[in-house]
Coordinates of C-alpha atoms in Angstrom, one line a residue:
M220 CA 39.0 35.8 27.4
A221 CA 36.4 32.6 28.1
D222 CA 34.2 34.8 25.9
E223 CA 36.8 34.8 23.1
L224 CA 37.1 31.5 23.5
E225 CA 33.3 30.8 22.8
L226 CA 33.6 32.7 19.7
L227 CA 36.6 30.8 18.8
R228 CA 34.9 27.4 19.1
R229 CA 32.3 28.2 16.4
A230 CA 34.7 27.9 13.7
D231 CA 36.2 25.1 11.8
P232 CA 39.8 24.2 11.0
V233 CA 41.0 25.1 7.7
P234 CA 39.8 22.5 5.4
A235 CA 42.3 20.3 3.4
D236 CA 41.1 22.2 0.0
G237 CA 40.8 25.7 1.0
P238 CA 38.7 27.8 4.0
H239 CA 35.8 26.5 5.2
F240 CA 33.4 26.8 8.2
G241 CA 31.0 24.1 8.7
D242 CA 28.4 26.4 10.8
G243 CA 29.2 29.6 8.5
P244 CA 31.2 32.7 8.9
L245 CA 32.2 33.3 12.0
D246 CA 30.0 37.3 12.7
H247 CA 31.8 40.7 13.0
R248 CA 32.3 40.4 16.6
A249 CA 33.8 36.8 16.3
E250 CA 36.1 38.2 13.5
R251 CA 37.0 40.9 15.1
R252 CA 38.1 39.3 18.4
L253 CA 39.9 36.5 16.7
R254 CA 42.1 38.8 14.7
R255 CA 42.8 40.5 18.1
L256 CA 43.6 37.1 20.1
M257 CA 45.7 36.0 17.0
S258 CA 47.7 39.3 16.7
E259 CA 47.9 40.7 20.1
D260 CA 51.5 41.6 20.7
R261 CA 52.6 39.8 23.5
P262 CA 55.1 37.2 23.8
L263 CA 55.0 34.3 22.8
R264 CA 55.4 30.8 24.6
R265 CA 54.6 27.1 24.0
I266 CA 53.5 24.7 26.7
A267 CA 56.0 22.8 28.7
P268 CA 56.5 19.5 26.8
H269 CA 55.5 17.8 30.3
A270 CA 51.8 19.5 30.5
R271 CA 51.1 17.4 27.5
L272 CA 51.9 13.9 29.5
L273 CA 51.9 10.6 28.5
R274 CA 51.1 10.9 24.0
R275 CA 51.8 7.2 24.6
I276 CA 52.2 4.6 27.3
V277 CA 55.6 5.1 28.3
P278 CA 58.1 3.6 30.8
R279 CA 57.5 4.6 34.6
A280 CA 60.8 6.6 34.7
R281 CA 59.4 8.9 32.1
L282 CA 56.7 9.4 33.6
F283 CA 56.9 11.9 36.2
W284 CA 58.1 14.7 34.2
G285 CA 61.1 16.1 35.9
L286 CA 60.7 15.6 39.2
A287 CA 64.1 15.5 40.6
A288 CA 64.5 19.2 38.8
T289 CA 60.8 20.6 40.0
A290 CA 59.8 18.3 43.5
G291 CA 60.8 21.3 45.5
V292 CA 58.7 23.8 43.8
L293 CA 55.8 21.4 43.2
V294 CA 55.3 20.3 46.6
T295 CA 55.5 24.1 47.8
A296 CA 52.7 24.8 45.2
L297 CA 50.6 22.2 45.1
T298 CA 50.2 22.2 48.9
V299 CA 48.7 26.1 48.1
L300 CA 46.9 25.0 45.5
I301 CA 45.1 21.7 46.4
G302 CA 44.8 21.8 50.2
G303 CA 42.2 19.8 51.3
P304 CA 38.8 18.7 50.4
S305 CA 37.3 21.9 49.9
A306 CA 39.8 22.3 47.0
P307 CA 37.7 23.6 43.9
P308 CA 36.4 20.9 41.7
A309 CA 37.7 22.1 38.2
L310 CA 41.9 21.2 39.6
A311 CA 40.5 17.4 40.4
A312 CA 41.0 14.8 38.3
P313 CA 38.4 13.7 36.0
R314 CA 37.1 10.2 36.8
P315 CA 37.5 7.6 34.1
L316 CA 34.5 6.9 31.8
T317 CA 32.2 4.3 32.7
V318 CA 30.5 2.0 30.4
R319 CA 26.4 2.3 30.5
A320 CA 25.1 -0.7 32.2
H321 CA 23.3 -3.3 30.1
S322 CA 24.4 -1.3 27.0
T323 CA 25.0 -3.6 23.9
P324 CA 28.9 -3.6 22.7
V325 CA 29.0 -3.0 18.9
P326 CA 31.8 -5.0 17.3
L327 CA 34.6 -3.0 15.1
K328 CA 33.4 -4.8 12.0
E329 CA 30.1 -3.6 12.3
L330 CA 31.1 -0.3 13.3
A331 CA 33.2 -0.1 9.9
G332 CA 29.6 -1.2 7.5
L333 CA 28.0 2.0 9.7
A334 CA 30.8 4.3 8.6
D335 CA 31.0 2.8 5.4
A336 CA 27.4 3.9 4.7
A337 CA 27.7 7.3 6.6
A338 CA 30.8 8.1 4.3
Q339 CA 28.9 7.3 0.5
D340 CA 28.2 11.3 0.2
D341 CA 31.7 12.2 1.4
T342 CA 30.6 14.6 4.3
P343 CA 32.0 15.8 6.1
R344 CA 35.2 16.5 4.5
L345 CA 39.2 16.3 5.7
L346 CA 40.3 19.5 7.4
K347 CA 43.8 20.1 8.0
G348 CA 44.2 21.4 11.6
T349 CA 42.3 20.4 14.6
H350 CA 40.7 21.3 17.4
V351 CA 41.4 19.2 20.9
Q352 CA 40.4 19.1 24.5
S353 CA 42.9 17.5 26.7
W354 CA 43.7 16.5 30.3
S355 CA 47.4 15.3 31.5
L356 CA 48.2 14.2 35.1
G357 CA 50.9 15.7 37.2
M358 CA 52.3 14.1 39.7
S359 CA 54.6 15.0 42.7
D360 CA 55.8 13.0 45.4
G361 CA 54.2 12.6 48.4
K362 CA 51.0 15.1 47.0
P363 CA 47.7 14.2 45.0
P364 CA 47.8 14.4 41.6
V365 CA 46.5 17.0 39.6
T366 CA 45.0 17.6 36.2
L367 CA 46.2 19.9 33.6
P368 CA 43.2 20.6 30.9
E369 CA 43.9 22.8 28.0
E370 CA 42.1 23.4 24.6
R371 CA 43.9 23.6 21.2
I372 CA 42.5 25.4 18.0
V373 CA 45.1 24.7 15.0
R374 CA 44.3 26.7 11.9
W375 CA 46.0 26.3 8.4
R376 CA 46.0 29.1 6.1
T377 CA 45.9 28.8 2.1
D378 CA 49.6 29.8 2.2
D379 CA 50.4 26.6 4.2
S380 CA 51.1 29.0 7.1
H381 CA 49.1 27.9 10.3
T382 CA 48.4 29.4 13.7
E383 CA 47.8 27.4 17.2
L384 CA 46.2 28.9 20.3
V385 CA 46.2 27.0 23.4
V386 CA 44.2 27.8 26.4
A387 CA 43.3 26.7 29.8
T388 CA 39.9 25.4 30.0
D389 CA 37.9 22.4 31.2
P390 CA 34.4 22.4 29.8
R391 CA 33.0 20.3 33.2
H392 CA 33.5 23.4 35.2
R393 CA 33.0 26.4 32.6
G394 CA 34.2 29.6 33.9
R395 CA 35.8 27.9 37.3
P396 CA 39.8 28.6 37.5
V397 CA 41.6 25.7 36.4
L398 CA 45.4 24.7 36.6
T399 CA 48.1 24.7 34.2
D400 CA 52.1 24.5 34.5
E401 CA 52.5 27.4 32.3
G402 CA 56.3 28.2 33.2
G403 CA 57.1 25.0 34.9
E404 CA 55.4 25.8 37.7
P405 CA 51.8 24.6 38.5
R406 CA 49.5 27.7 39.5
R407 CA 45.8 28.6 39.0
V408 CA 44.4 30.9 36.0
E409 CA 41.2 31.9 35.3
D410 CA 39.2 29.4 32.6
G411 CA 40.6 30.6 28.9
H412 CA 43.7 31.9 30.0
V413 CA 45.6 32.0 27.0
L414 CA 48.9 29.5 27.5
S415 CA 50.5 30.3 24.0
R416 CA 49.5 31.8 20.4
T417 CA 51.6 31.2 17.9
T418 CA 51.9 31.9 14.3
Y419 CA 54.0 29.3 11.9
P420 CA 55.4 29.9 8.7
P421 CA 54.4 28.4 5.8
S422 CA 55.7 24.4 5.5
W423 CA 54.9 21.4 3.8
S424 CA 55.7 17.8 4.3
D425 CA 55.0 14.7 2.3
A426 CA 55.7 12.4 5.7
P427 CA 53.0 11.4 8.0
P428 CA 51.3 13.0 10.1
E429 CA 51.7 16.1 8.2
A430 CA 51.1 14.8 4.5
R431 CA 47.4 14.3 3.6
P432 CA 45.6 10.8 5.0
P433 CA 44.6 8.8 2.8
H434 CA 40.9 7.4 2.7
T435 CA 41.5 3.3 1.8
P436 CA 42.4 1.3 4.6
A437 CA 45.4 -0.6 3.2
A438 CA 46.8 3.0 2.2
L439 CA 45.8 4.2 5.8
R440 CA 47.3 1.5 7.4
D441 CA 50.9 2.0 5.8
Y442 CA 50.2 5.8 6.7
L443 CA 49.7 4.9 10.3
A444 CA 52.8 2.7 9.9
E445 CA 54.7 5.2 9.1
T446 CA 53.9 7.5 11.1
V447 CA 55.1 5.6 14.5
R448 CA 58.1 4.5 12.2
T449 CA 57.8 0.8 12.3
D450 CA 56.3 -1.8 9.6
S451 CA 53.9 -3.7 11.5
P452 CA 52.7 -1.5 14.4
R453 CA 50.7 -3.4 17.5
T454 CA 47.8 -2.3 18.6
P455 CA 49.1 0.5 21.4
E456 CA 51.7 1.4 18.5
L457 CA 48.5 2.1 16.1
L458 CA 46.5 4.1 18.7
D459 CA 49.5 6.2 19.1
A460 CA 50.0 6.8 15.6
V461 CA 46.1 7.4 15.6
K462 CA 46.5 10.1 18.5
E463 CA 49.0 11.6 16.0
L464 CA 47.2 11.9 13.2
L465 CA 43.9 13.4 15.2
D466 CA 46.5 15.8 16.8
H467 CA 47.1 17.1 12.9
W468 CA 43.7 16.5 11.0
T469 CA 40.3 16.7 11.4
L470 CA 39.3 13.5 9.1
G471 CA 36.3 13.4 6.8
A472 CA 33.8 10.9 6.7
R473 CA 36.1 8.6 4.2
E474 CA 38.9 8.8 6.0
S475 CA 37.0 7.8 9.4
A476 CA 35.2 5.1 7.6
A477 CA 38.6 3.6 6.4
L478 CA 40.0 4.1 9.9
V479 CA 37.4 1.6 11.5
R480 CA 38.5 -0.8 9.2
V481 CA 42.0 -0.6 9.9
L482 CA 41.4 -0.8 13.4
A483 CA 39.0 -3.8 12.9
D484 CA 41.9 -5.6 12.1
T485 CA 43.6 -5.4 15.3
Q486 CA 44.2 -7.5 17.8
G487 CA 43.1 -7.0 21.4
L488 CA 41.1 -3.8 20.5
R489 CA 37.7 -5.5 22.3
P490 CA 34.0 -3.5 22.3
V491 CA 32.7 -2.9 25.7
G492 CA 29.3 -0.6 25.3
Q493 CA 28.2 2.8 24.9
V494 CA 29.8 5.6 26.6
T495 CA 29.3 9.5 27.1
D496 CA 32.4 11.1 26.3
R497 CA 33.5 14.4 28.6
L498 CA 32.0 16.8 25.9
G499 CA 28.6 14.8 26.3
R500 CA 28.3 13.2 22.7
P501 CA 27.3 9.7 22.9
G502 CA 29.9 6.7 22.1
Q503 CA 30.9 3.3 21.5
A504 CA 33.9 2.0 23.5
Y505 CA 36.4 -0.5 22.7
V506 CA 39.3 -1.0 25.2
Y507 CA 42.7 -2.4 24.6
G508 CA 45.0 -3.8 27.6
G509 CA 44.1 -3.8 31.5
E510 CA 45.6 -6.4 32.7
G511 CA 48.7 -5.9 34.7
G512 CA 50.9 -2.9 33.9
G513 CA 51.1 -0.6 31.4
G514 CA 47.9 1.3 31.2
R515 CA 44.3 0.6 29.8
R516 CA 43.3 2.3 26.4
M517 CA 40.0 3.2 25.9
L518 CA 39.2 4.7 22.2
I519 CA 35.6 6.2 22.2
L520 CA 34.1 6.1 18.4
D521 CA 30.7 7.8 17.0
P522 CA 27.9 5.3 17.1
R523 CA 26.8 6.3 13.5
T524 CA 29.9 7.5 11.4
G525 CA 32.8 5.8 13.2
A526 CA 34.7 9.1 13.9
V527 CA 36.9 9.0 16.6
L528 CA 35.6 10.9 19.8
G529 CA 38.5 10.4 22.3
L530 CA 40.9 8.6 23.9
E531 CA 41.3 7.7 27.2
T532 CA 44.5 5.9 29.1
T533 CA 43.9 5.0 32.9
F534 CA 46.4 3.3 35.4
T535 CA 46.0 -0.3 35.8
R536 CA 47.7 -0.7 39.4
D537 CA 48.3 1.2 42.2
E538 CA 51.1 3.9 42.7
P539 CA 50.7 4.8 46.1
E540 CA 54.1 6.8 46.4
W541 CA 52.3 9.1 43.6
G542 CA 49.1 9.2 44.8
V543 CA 47.5 7.4 41.9
K544 CA 45.2 4.4 42.2
A545 CA 44.3 1.7 39.3
G546 CA 41.7 3.2 37.5
D547 CA 43.1 6.9 37.6
V548 CA 43.0 8.7 34.5
M549 CA 46.4 9.4 33.2
D550 CA 45.4 11.1 30.3
Y551 CA 42.4 11.6 27.8
S552 CA 42.2 13.9 24.5
A553 CA 38.9 15.0 23.0
W554 CA 38.5 15.6 19.3
M555 CA 35.9 18.2 17.8
R556 CA 34.9 19.3 14.5

């Protein structure tokens, strides 16, 4: 399955104006395995909602996914899975991203100018669909927290139907077992284990985030506001809207440039310097929050084009009853083309 996942990674999502593959068509082996993955006759399952923990910063009462109903199972399962210090690194939570020492922060307005210049030839183009690697934190009373990594590939077809493939994998530890809560109980699975494989019938919506995003700053600002259903989104809400957008679309150069212009007008999103993201890509980091409770958000942008590479949320205070310390990663998304 890991080999099949590597083959799937070669292909881009379907573009908004029809099929397109940025690296050329799949070879015959990849096409054959892709068809087998997508059509294999087995029950289809959606990953439990709590495995995609904390799409936004929420009250603590919602943070600890259904613990009242699952605490007994979790305590038993995590005792077996985690054990002591010899636990496999693939089950450990990722460390928070570190800003490179002595790197120069680039203001968003300056990066917006670079993004505008990069978008002059209108490449790459907007793609309908997404390819995202994510980590989310699962916690149980009295036990160390664990990270649930997964990769999701959404492809749209010309008839407006689409497929979604979700696998358990962690690019930090290729080929190593990872943890999943598939079925509501945490357990170890092999790298590349298929969590769900779903085909959706044709559908179309003129409401964000399903609607095609615009490529001008003013229109995109309105689009994001509609995504979070508020006329004047604050910075945390705007970042939530960005995540929703990128979980549906792979932005083109013009849309990325417009998004940087929108972000440059926000309050409290400050440049902090250069980082290397979890997929090994260089980026410029911009941070919101970090004082008091509520979590800190770090947005990682491509330093040449302004494209969003990742979004990280970390705790800003200790939660000893859940084994969480200030600085621990709450969740992370890394978007790819």
